[in-house]
PDB file of C-alpha atoms in Angstrom:
ATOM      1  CA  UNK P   1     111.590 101.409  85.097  1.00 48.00           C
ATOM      2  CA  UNK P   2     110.677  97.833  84.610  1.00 61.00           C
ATOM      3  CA  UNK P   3     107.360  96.970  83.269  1.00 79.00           C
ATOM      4  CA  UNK P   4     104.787  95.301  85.489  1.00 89.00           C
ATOM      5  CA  UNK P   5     103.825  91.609  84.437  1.00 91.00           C
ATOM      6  CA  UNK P   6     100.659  91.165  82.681  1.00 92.00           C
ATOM      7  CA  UNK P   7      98.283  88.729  84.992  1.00 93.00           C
ATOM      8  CA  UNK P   8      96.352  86.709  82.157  1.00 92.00           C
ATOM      9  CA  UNK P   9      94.612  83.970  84.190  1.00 90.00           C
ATOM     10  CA  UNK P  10      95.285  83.201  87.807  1.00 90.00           C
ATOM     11  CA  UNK P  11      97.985  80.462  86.709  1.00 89.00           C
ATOM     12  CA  UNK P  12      99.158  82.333  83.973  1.00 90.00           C
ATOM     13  CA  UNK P  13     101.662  85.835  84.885  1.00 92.00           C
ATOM     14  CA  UNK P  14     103.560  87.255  82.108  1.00 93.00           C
ATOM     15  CA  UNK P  15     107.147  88.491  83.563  1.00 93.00           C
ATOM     16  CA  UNK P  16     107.567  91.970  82.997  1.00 91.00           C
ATOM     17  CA  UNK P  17     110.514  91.452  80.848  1.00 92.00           C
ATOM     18  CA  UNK P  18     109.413  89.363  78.446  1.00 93.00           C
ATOM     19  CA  UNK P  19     107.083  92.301  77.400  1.00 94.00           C
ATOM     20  CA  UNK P  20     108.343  94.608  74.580  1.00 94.00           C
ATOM     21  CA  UNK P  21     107.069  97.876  73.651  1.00 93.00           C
ATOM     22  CA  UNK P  22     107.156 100.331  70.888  1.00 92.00           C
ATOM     23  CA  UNK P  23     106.088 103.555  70.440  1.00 89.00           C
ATOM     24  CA  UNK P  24     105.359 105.613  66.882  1.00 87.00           C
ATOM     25  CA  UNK P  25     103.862 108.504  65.795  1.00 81.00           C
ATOM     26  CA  UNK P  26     100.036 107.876  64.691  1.00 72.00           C
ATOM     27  CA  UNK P  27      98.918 108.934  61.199  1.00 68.00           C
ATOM     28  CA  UNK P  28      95.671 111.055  59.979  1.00 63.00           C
ATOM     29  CA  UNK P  29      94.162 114.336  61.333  1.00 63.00           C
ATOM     30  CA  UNK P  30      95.300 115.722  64.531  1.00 61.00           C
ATOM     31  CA  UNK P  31      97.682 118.995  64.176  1.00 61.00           C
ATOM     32  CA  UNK P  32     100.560 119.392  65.554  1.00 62.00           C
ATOM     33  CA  UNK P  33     100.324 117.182  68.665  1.00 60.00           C
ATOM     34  CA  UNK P  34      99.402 113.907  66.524  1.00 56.00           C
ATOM     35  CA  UNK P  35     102.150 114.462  64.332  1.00 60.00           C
ATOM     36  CA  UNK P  36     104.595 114.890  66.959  1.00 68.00           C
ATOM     37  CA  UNK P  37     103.631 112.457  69.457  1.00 74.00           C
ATOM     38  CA  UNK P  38     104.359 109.003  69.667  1.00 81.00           C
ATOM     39  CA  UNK P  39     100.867 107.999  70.954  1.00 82.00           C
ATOM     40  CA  UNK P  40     100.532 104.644  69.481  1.00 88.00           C
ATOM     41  CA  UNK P  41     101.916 101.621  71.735  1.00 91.00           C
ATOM     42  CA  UNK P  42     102.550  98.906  69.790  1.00 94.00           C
ATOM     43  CA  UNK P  43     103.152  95.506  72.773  1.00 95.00           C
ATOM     44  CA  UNK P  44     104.915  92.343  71.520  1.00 95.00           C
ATOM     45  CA  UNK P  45     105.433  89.025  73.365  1.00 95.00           C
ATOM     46  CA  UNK P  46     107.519  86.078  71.984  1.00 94.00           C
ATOM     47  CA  UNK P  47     105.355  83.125  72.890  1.00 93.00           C
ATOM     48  CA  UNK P  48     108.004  80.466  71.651  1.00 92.00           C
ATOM     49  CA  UNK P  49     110.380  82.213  73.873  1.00 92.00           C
ATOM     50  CA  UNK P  50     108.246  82.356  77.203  1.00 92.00           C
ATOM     51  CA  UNK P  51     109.416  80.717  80.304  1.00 91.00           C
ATOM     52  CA  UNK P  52     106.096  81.451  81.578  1.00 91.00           C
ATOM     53  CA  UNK P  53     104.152  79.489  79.149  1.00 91.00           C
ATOM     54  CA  UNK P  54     104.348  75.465  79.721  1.00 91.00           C
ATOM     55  CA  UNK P  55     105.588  73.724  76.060  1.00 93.00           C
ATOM     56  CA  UNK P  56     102.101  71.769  75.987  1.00 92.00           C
ATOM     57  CA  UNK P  57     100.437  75.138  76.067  1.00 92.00           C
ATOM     58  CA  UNK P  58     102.368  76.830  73.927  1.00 92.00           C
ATOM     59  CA  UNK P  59     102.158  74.559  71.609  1.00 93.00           C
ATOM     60  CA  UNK P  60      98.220  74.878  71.861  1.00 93.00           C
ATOM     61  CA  UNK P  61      98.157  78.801  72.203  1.00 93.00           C
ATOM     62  CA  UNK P  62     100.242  78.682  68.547  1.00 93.00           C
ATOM     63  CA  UNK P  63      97.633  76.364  67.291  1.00 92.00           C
ATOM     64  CA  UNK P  64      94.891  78.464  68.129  1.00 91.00           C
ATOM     65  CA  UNK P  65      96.116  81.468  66.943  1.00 91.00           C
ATOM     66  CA  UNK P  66      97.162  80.724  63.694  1.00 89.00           C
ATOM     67  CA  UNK P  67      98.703  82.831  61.282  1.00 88.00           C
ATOM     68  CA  UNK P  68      98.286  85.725  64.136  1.00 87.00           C
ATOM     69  CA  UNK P  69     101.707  84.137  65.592  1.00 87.00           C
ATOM     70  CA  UNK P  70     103.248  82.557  62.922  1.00 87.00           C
ATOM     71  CA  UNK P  71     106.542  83.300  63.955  1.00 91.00           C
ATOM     72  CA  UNK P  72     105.669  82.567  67.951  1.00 91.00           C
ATOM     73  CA  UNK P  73     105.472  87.002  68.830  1.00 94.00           C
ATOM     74  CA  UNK P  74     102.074  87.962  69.530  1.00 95.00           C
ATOM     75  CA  UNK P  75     101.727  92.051  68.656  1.00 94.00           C
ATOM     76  CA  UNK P  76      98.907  94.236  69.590  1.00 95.00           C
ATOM     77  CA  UNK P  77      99.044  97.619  68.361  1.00 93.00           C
ATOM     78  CA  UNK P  78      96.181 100.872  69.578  1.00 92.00           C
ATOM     79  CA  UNK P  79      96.461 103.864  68.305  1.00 88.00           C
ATOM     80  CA  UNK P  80      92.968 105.068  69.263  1.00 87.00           C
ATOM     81  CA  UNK P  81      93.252 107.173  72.102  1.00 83.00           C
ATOM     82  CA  UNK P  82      95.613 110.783  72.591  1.00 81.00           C
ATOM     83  CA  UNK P  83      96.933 109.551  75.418  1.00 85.00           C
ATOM     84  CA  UNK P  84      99.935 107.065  75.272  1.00 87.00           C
ATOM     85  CA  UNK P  85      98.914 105.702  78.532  1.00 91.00           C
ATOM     86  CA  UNK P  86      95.542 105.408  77.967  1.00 93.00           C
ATOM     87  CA  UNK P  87      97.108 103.255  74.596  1.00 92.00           C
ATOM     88  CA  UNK P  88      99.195 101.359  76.838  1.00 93.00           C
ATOM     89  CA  UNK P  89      96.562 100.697  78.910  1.00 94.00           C
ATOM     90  CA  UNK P  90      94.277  99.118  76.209  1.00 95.00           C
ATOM     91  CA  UNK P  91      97.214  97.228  74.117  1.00 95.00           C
ATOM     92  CA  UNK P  92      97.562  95.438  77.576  1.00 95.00           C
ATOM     93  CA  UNK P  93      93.928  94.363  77.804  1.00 96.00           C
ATOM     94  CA  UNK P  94      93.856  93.098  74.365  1.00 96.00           C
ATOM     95  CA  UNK P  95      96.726  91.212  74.618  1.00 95.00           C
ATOM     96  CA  UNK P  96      95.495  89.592  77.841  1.00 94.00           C
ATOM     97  CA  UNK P  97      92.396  88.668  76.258  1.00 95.00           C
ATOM     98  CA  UNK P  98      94.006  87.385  72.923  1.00 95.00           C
ATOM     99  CA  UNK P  99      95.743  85.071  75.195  1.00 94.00           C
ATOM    100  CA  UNK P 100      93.453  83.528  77.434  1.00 93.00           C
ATOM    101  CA  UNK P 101      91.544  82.968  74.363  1.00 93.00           C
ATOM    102  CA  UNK P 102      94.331  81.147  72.931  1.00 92.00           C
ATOM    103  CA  UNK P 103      94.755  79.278  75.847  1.00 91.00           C
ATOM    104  CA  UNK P 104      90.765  78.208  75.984  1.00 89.00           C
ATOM    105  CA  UNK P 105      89.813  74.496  74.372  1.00 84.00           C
ATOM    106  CA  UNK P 106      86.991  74.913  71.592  1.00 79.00           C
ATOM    107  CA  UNK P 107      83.846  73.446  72.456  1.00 82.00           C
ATOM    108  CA  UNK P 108      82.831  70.143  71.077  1.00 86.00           C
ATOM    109  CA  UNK P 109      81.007  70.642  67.977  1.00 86.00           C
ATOM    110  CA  UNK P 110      77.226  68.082  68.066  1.00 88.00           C
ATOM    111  CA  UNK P 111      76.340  67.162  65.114  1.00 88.00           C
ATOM    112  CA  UNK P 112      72.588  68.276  63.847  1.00 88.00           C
ATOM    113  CA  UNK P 113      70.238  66.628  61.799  1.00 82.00           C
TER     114      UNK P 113
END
């Protein structure tokens, strides 16, 4: 099953392919069914690798975010919910949001008194 792309701003569509997930068990309380599960989604996207990102973005997205990209892969990992779709679900979100904050230009700073 391929993954669906990830619609970050209306000019901005991450392929499906250029997602990459992984899946582990999650740690703490839970019985049997945390310990056995692999609940927590873990998404990664390689932002120096993205034909979907223009270079003069990029290279502004990387500035933004700093030593959360320092190698150009972006990874947001949930573990909160039971559900691994419900995990999925979120991890997508955040990484959506991560990005078109990247992608934002900071507000002129005026200078007080």
């Amino acid at each position: 099953m391929s993954e669906e792309p990830l619609r970050v701003t209306e000019d901005l569509v991450i392929p499906g392919d250029e997602l990459v997930w992984r899946f582990e068990t999650t740690g703490g309380p839970g019985g049997q069914h945390a310990n056995r599960s692999r609940t927590r989604a873990e998404l990664s996207f390689d932002l120096r690798a993205s034909n979907a990102v223009g270079e003069q973005m990029k290279q502004h997205m990387l500035a933004r975010l700093g030593s959360r990209a320092r190698t150009g892969v972006i990874t947001v990992a949930v573990d909160e919910s039971r559900s691994q779709w419900r995990n999925r679900q979120m991890a997508r979100r955040r990484l959506g949001d991560l990005l078109r904050d990247a992608m934002t230009e900071p507000k002129p700073r005026k200078p007080t008194r």
